[in-house]
Coordinates of N, CA and C in Angstrom, one line a residue:
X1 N 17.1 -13.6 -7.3 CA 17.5 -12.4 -7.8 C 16.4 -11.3 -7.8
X2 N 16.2 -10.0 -7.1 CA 15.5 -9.1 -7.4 C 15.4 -8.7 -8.6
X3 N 14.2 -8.5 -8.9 CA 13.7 -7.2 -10.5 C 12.9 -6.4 -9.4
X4 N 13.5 -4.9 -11.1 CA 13.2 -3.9 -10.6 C 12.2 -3.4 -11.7
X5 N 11.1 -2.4 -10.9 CA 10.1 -1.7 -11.9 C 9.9 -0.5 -11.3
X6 N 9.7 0.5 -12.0 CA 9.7 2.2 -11.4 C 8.4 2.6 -11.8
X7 N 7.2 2.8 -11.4 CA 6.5 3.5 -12.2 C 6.4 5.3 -11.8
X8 N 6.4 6.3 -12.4 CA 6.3 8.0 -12.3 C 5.1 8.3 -12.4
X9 N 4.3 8.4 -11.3 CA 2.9 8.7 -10.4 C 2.8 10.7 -10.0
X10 N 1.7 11.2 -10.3 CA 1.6 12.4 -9.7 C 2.2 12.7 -9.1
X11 N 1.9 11.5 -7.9 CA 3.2 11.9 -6.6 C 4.2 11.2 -6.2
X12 N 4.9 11.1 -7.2 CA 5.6 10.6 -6.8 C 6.3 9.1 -7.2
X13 N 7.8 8.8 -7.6 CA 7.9 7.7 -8.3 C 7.5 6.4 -7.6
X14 N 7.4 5.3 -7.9 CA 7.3 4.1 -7.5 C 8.4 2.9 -7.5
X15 N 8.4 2.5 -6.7 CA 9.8 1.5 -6.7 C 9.0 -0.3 -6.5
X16 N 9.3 -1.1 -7.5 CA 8.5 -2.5 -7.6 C 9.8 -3.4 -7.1
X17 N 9.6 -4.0 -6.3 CA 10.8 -5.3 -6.6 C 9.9 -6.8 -6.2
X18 N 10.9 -7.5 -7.1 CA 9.7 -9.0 -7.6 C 11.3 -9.6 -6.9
X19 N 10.5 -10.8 -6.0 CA 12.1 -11.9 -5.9 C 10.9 -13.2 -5.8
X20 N 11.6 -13.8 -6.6 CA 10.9 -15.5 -6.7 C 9.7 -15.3 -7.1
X21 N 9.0 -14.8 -8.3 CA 8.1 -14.3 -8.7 C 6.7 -13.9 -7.8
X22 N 7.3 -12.8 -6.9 CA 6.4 -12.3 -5.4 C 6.9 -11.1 -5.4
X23 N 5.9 -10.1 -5.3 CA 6.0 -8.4 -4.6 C 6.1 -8.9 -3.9
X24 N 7.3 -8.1 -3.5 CA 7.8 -8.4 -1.9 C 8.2 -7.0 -1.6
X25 N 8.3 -5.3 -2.6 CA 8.2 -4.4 -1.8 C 7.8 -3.4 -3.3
X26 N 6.8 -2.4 -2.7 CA 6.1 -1.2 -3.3 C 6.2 -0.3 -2.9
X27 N 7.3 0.6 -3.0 CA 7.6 2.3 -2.2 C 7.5 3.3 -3.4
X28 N 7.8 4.2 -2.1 CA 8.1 5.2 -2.8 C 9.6 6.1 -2.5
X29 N 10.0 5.8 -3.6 CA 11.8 6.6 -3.7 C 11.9 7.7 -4.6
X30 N 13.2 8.4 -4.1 CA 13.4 9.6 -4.7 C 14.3 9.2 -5.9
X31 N 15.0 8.0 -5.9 CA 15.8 7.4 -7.8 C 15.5 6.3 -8.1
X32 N 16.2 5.9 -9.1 CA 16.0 4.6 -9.8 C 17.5 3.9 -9.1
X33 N 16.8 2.3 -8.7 CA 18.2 1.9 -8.3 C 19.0 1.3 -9.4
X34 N 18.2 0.9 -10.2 CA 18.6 0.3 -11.5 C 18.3 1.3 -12.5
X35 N 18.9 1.5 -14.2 CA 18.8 2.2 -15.1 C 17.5 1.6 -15.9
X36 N 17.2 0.4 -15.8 CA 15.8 -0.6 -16.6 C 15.1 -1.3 -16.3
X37 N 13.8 -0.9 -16.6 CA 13.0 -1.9 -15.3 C 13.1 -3.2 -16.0
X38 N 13.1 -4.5 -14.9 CA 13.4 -6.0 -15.7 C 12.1 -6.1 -16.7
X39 N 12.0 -7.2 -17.5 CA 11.4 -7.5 -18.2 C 10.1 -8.6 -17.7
X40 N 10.7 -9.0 -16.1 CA 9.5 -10.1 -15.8 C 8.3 -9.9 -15.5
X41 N 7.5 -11.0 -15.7 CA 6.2 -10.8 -15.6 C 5.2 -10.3 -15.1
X42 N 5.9 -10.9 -13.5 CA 5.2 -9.7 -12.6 C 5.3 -8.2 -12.1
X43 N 7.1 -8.1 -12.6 CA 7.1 -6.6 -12.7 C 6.2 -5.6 -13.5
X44 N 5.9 -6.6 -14.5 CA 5.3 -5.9 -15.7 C 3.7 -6.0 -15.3
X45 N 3.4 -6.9 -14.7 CA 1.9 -7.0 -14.4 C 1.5 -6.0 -13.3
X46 N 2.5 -5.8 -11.9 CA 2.6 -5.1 -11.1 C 2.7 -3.6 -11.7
X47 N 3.4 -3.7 -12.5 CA 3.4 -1.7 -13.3 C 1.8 -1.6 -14.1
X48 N 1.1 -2.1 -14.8 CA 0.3 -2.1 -15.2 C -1.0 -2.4 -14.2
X49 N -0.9 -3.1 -13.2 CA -2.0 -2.3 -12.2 C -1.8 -1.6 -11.2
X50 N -0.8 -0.9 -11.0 CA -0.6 0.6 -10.4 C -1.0 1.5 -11.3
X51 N -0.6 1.2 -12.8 CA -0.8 2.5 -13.6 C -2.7 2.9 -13.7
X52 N -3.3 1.7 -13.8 CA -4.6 1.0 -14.4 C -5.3 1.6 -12.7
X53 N -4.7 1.4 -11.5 CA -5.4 2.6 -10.1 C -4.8 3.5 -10.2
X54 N -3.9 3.9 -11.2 CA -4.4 5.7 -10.8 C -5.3 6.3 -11.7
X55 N -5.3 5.3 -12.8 CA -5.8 6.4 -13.9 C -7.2 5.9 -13.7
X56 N -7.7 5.0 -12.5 CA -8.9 4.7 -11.6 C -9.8 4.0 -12.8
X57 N -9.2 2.9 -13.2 CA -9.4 1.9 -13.8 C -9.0 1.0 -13.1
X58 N -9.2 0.3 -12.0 CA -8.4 -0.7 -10.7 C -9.0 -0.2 -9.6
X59 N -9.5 -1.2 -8.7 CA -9.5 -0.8 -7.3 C -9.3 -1.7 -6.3
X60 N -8.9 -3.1 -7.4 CA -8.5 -3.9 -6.4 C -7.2 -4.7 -6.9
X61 N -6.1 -5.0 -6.5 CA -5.0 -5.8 -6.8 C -5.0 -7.3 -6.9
X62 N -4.5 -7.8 -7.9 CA -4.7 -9.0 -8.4 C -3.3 -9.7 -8.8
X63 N -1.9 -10.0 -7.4 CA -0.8 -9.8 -7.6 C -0.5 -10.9 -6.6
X64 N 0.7 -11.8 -7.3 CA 1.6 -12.6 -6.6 C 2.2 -11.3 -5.0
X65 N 1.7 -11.8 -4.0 CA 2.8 -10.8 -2.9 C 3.5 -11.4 -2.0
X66 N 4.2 -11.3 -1.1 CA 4.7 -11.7 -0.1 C 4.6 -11.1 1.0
X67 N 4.1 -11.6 2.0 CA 3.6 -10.7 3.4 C 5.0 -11.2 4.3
X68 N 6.0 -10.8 4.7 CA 7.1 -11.2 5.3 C 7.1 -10.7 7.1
X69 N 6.7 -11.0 7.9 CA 6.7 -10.2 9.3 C 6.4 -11.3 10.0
X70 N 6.4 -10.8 11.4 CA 5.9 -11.5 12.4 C 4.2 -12.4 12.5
X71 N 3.5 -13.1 12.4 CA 2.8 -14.1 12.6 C 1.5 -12.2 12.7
X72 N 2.0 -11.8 13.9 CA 0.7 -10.6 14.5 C 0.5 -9.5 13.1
X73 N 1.9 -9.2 12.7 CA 1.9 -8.1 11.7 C 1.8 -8.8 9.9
X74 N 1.6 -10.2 9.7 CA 1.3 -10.4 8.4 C -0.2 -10.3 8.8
X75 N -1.0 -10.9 10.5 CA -2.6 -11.1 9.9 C -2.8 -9.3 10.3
X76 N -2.1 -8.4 10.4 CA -2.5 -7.3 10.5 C -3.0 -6.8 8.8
X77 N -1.8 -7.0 8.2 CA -1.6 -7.0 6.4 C -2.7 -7.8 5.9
X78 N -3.0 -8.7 5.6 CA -3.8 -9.6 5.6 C -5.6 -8.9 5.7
X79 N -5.9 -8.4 6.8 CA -7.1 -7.6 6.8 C -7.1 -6.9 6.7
X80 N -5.8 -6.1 6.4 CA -5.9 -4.5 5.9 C -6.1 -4.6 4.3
X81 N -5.9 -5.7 3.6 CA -6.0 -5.9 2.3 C -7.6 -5.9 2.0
X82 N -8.3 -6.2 2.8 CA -10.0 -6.6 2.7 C -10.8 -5.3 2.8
X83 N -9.7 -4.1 3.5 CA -10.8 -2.7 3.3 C -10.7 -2.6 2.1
X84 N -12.0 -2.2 1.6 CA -12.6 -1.4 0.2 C -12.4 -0.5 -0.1
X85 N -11.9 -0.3 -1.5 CA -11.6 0.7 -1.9 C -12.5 2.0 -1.6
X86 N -12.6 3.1 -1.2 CA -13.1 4.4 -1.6 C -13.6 4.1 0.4
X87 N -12.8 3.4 1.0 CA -13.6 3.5 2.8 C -12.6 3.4 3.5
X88 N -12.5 3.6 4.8 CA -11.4 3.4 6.0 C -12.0 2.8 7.1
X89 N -11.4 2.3 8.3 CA -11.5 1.9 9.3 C -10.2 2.9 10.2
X90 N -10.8 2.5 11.4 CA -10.0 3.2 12.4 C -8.9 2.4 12.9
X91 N -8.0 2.1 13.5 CA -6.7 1.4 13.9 C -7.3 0.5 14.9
X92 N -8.0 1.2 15.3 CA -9.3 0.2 16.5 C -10.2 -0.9 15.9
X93 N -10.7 -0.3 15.3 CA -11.7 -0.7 14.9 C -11.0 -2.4 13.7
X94 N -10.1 -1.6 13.5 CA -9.0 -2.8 12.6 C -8.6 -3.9 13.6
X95 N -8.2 -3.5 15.1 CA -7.6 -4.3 16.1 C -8.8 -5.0 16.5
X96 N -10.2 -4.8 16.3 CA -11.4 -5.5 16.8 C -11.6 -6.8 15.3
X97 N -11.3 -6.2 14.1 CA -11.1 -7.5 13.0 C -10.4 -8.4 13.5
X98 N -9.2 -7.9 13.6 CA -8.7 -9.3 13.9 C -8.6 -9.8 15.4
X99 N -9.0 -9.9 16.1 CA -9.8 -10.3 17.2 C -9.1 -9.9 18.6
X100 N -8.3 -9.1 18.3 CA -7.4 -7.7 19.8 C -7.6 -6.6 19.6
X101 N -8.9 -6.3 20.2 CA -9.9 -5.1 20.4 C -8.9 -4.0 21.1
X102 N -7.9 -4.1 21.8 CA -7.3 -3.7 22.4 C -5.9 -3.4 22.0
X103 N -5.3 -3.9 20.6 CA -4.0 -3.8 20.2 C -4.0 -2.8 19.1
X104 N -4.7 -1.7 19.5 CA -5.0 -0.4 18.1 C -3.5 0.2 17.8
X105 N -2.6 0.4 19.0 CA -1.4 1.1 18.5 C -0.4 -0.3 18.0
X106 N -0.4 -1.7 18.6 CA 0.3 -2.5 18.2 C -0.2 -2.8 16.2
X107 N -1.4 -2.3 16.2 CA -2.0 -2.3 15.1 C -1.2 -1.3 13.9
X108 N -1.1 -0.1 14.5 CA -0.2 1.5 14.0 C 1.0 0.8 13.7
X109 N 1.4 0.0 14.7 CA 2.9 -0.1 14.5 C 3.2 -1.6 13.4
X110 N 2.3 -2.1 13.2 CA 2.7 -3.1 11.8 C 2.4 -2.8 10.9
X111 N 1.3 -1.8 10.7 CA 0.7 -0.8 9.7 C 2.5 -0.3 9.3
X112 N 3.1 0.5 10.2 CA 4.7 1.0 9.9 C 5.8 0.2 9.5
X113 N 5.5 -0.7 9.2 CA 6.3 -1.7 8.6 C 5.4 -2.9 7.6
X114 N 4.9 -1.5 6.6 CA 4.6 -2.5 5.6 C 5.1 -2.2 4.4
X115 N 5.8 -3.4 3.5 CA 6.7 -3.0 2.8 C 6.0 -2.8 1.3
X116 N 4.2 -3.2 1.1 CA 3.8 -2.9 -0.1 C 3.1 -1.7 -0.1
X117 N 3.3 -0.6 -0.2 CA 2.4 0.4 -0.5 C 1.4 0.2 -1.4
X118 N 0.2 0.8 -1.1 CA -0.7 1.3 -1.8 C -1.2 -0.7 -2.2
X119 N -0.9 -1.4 -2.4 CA -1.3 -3.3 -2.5 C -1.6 -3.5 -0.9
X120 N -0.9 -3.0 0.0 CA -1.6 -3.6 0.9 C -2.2 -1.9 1.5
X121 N -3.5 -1.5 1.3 CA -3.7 -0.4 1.5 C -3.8 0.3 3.2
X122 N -2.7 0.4 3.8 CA -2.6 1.0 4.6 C -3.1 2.3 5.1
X123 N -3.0 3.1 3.7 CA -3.1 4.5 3.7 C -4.8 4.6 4.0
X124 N -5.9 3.7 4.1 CA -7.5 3.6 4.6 C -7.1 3.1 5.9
X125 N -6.1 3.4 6.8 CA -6.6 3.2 8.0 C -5.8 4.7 8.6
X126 N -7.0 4.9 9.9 CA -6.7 6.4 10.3 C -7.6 6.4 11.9
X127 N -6.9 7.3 12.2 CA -7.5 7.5 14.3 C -8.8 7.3 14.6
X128 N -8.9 7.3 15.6 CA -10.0 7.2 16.2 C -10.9 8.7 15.8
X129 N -10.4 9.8 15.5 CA -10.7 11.0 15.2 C -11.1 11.4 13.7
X130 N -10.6 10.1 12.7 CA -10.6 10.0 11.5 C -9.7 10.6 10.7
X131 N -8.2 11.1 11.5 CA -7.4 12.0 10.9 C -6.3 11.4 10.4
X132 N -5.4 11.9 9.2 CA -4.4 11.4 9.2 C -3.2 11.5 10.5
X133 N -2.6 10.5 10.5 CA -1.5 10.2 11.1 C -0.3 9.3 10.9
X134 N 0.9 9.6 10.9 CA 2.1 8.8 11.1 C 2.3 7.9 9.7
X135 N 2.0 9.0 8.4 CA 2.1 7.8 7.2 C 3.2 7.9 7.0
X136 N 4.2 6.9 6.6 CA 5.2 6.6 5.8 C 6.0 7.2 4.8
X137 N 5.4 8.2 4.1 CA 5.6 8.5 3.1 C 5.2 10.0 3.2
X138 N 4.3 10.6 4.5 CA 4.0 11.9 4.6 C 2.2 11.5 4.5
X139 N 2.1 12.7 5.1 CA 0.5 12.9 5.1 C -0.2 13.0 3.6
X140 N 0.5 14.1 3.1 CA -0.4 14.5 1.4 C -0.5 13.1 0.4
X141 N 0.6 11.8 0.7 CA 0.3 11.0 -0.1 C -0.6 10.1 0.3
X142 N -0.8 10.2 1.6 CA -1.8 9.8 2.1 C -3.6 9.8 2.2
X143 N -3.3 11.1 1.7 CA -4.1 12.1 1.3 C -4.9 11.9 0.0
X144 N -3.8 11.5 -0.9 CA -3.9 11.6 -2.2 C -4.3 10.0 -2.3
X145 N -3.9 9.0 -1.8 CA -4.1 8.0 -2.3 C -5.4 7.6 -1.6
X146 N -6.0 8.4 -1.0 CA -7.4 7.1 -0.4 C -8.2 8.1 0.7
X147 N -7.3 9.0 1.7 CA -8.1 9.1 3.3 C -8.8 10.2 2.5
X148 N -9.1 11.4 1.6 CA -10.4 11.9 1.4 C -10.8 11.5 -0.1
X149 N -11.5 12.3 -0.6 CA -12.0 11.5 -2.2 C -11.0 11.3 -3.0
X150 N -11.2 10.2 -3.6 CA -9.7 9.6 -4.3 C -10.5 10.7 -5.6
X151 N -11.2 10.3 -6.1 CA -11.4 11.2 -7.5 C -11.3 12.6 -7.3
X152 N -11.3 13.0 -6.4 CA -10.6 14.9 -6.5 C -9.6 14.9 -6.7
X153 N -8.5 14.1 -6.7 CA -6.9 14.5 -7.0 C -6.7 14.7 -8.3
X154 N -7.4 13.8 -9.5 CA -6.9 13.4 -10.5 C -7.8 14.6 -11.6

């Protein structure tokens, strides 16, 4: 049975859902699909370190998750979890981690199907040019969450 947790961010609300005590998805939505967030643990633990990185007290996640994808696009997720907070890598330079120096756009495109925002930090990876591109959710939250100085937004 899914639980639901909402947290309301600068930019934007947050949508938590826990199944079999595992994040298995962190967006961003425009409502609530439920009227109350559940009471379980990890929902509660998951809202409390979203809240605890923005108010930049957190910079690393410490959460039951679930990487659900193809074999290529969980170890994509997987090393995208290992960039440091407050730095980026290029889509290339990500496809040379995990050992296909040459799969930078197959890289983009599992990047676009990741279902944890901001837990699996996505938003630190950017072009070969260092620019935003093709976020999920729009460039500015992209923006906001990581690709220039995270402490100027707040």
């Amino acid at each position: 049975m899914k639980k639901y947790g909402y947290l309301t961010t600068k930019i934007g609300l947050i949508e938590i859902i826990v199944v079999a005590e595992q994040v298995v998805k962190v967006s961003f939505v425009n409502t609530r699909q439920v009227a109350k967030d559940s009471s379980n643990i990890v929902v509660v633990n998951c809202l409390k370190q979203l809240a605890m990185y923005f108010d930049k007290k957190l910079s690393d996640f410490n959460l039951p998750i679930a990487l659900k994808g193809t074999p290529f696009q969980e170890l994509v997720w997987s090393k995208t979890c290992t960039i440091q907070f407050g730095t980026t890598l290029t889509y290339q330079e990500l496809a040379q981690k995990i050992g296909y120096p040459k799969a930078s756009r197959a890289v983009g495109s599992a990047l676009s199907k990741n279902l944890l925002a901001i837990i699996v930090p996505c938003h630190r990876v950017v072009n070969k040019n260092k620019n935003i591109v093709n976020y999920l959710y729009g460039a500015h939250i992209k923006n906001f969450l990581g690709f220039s100085p995270f402490m100027y937004y707040f």
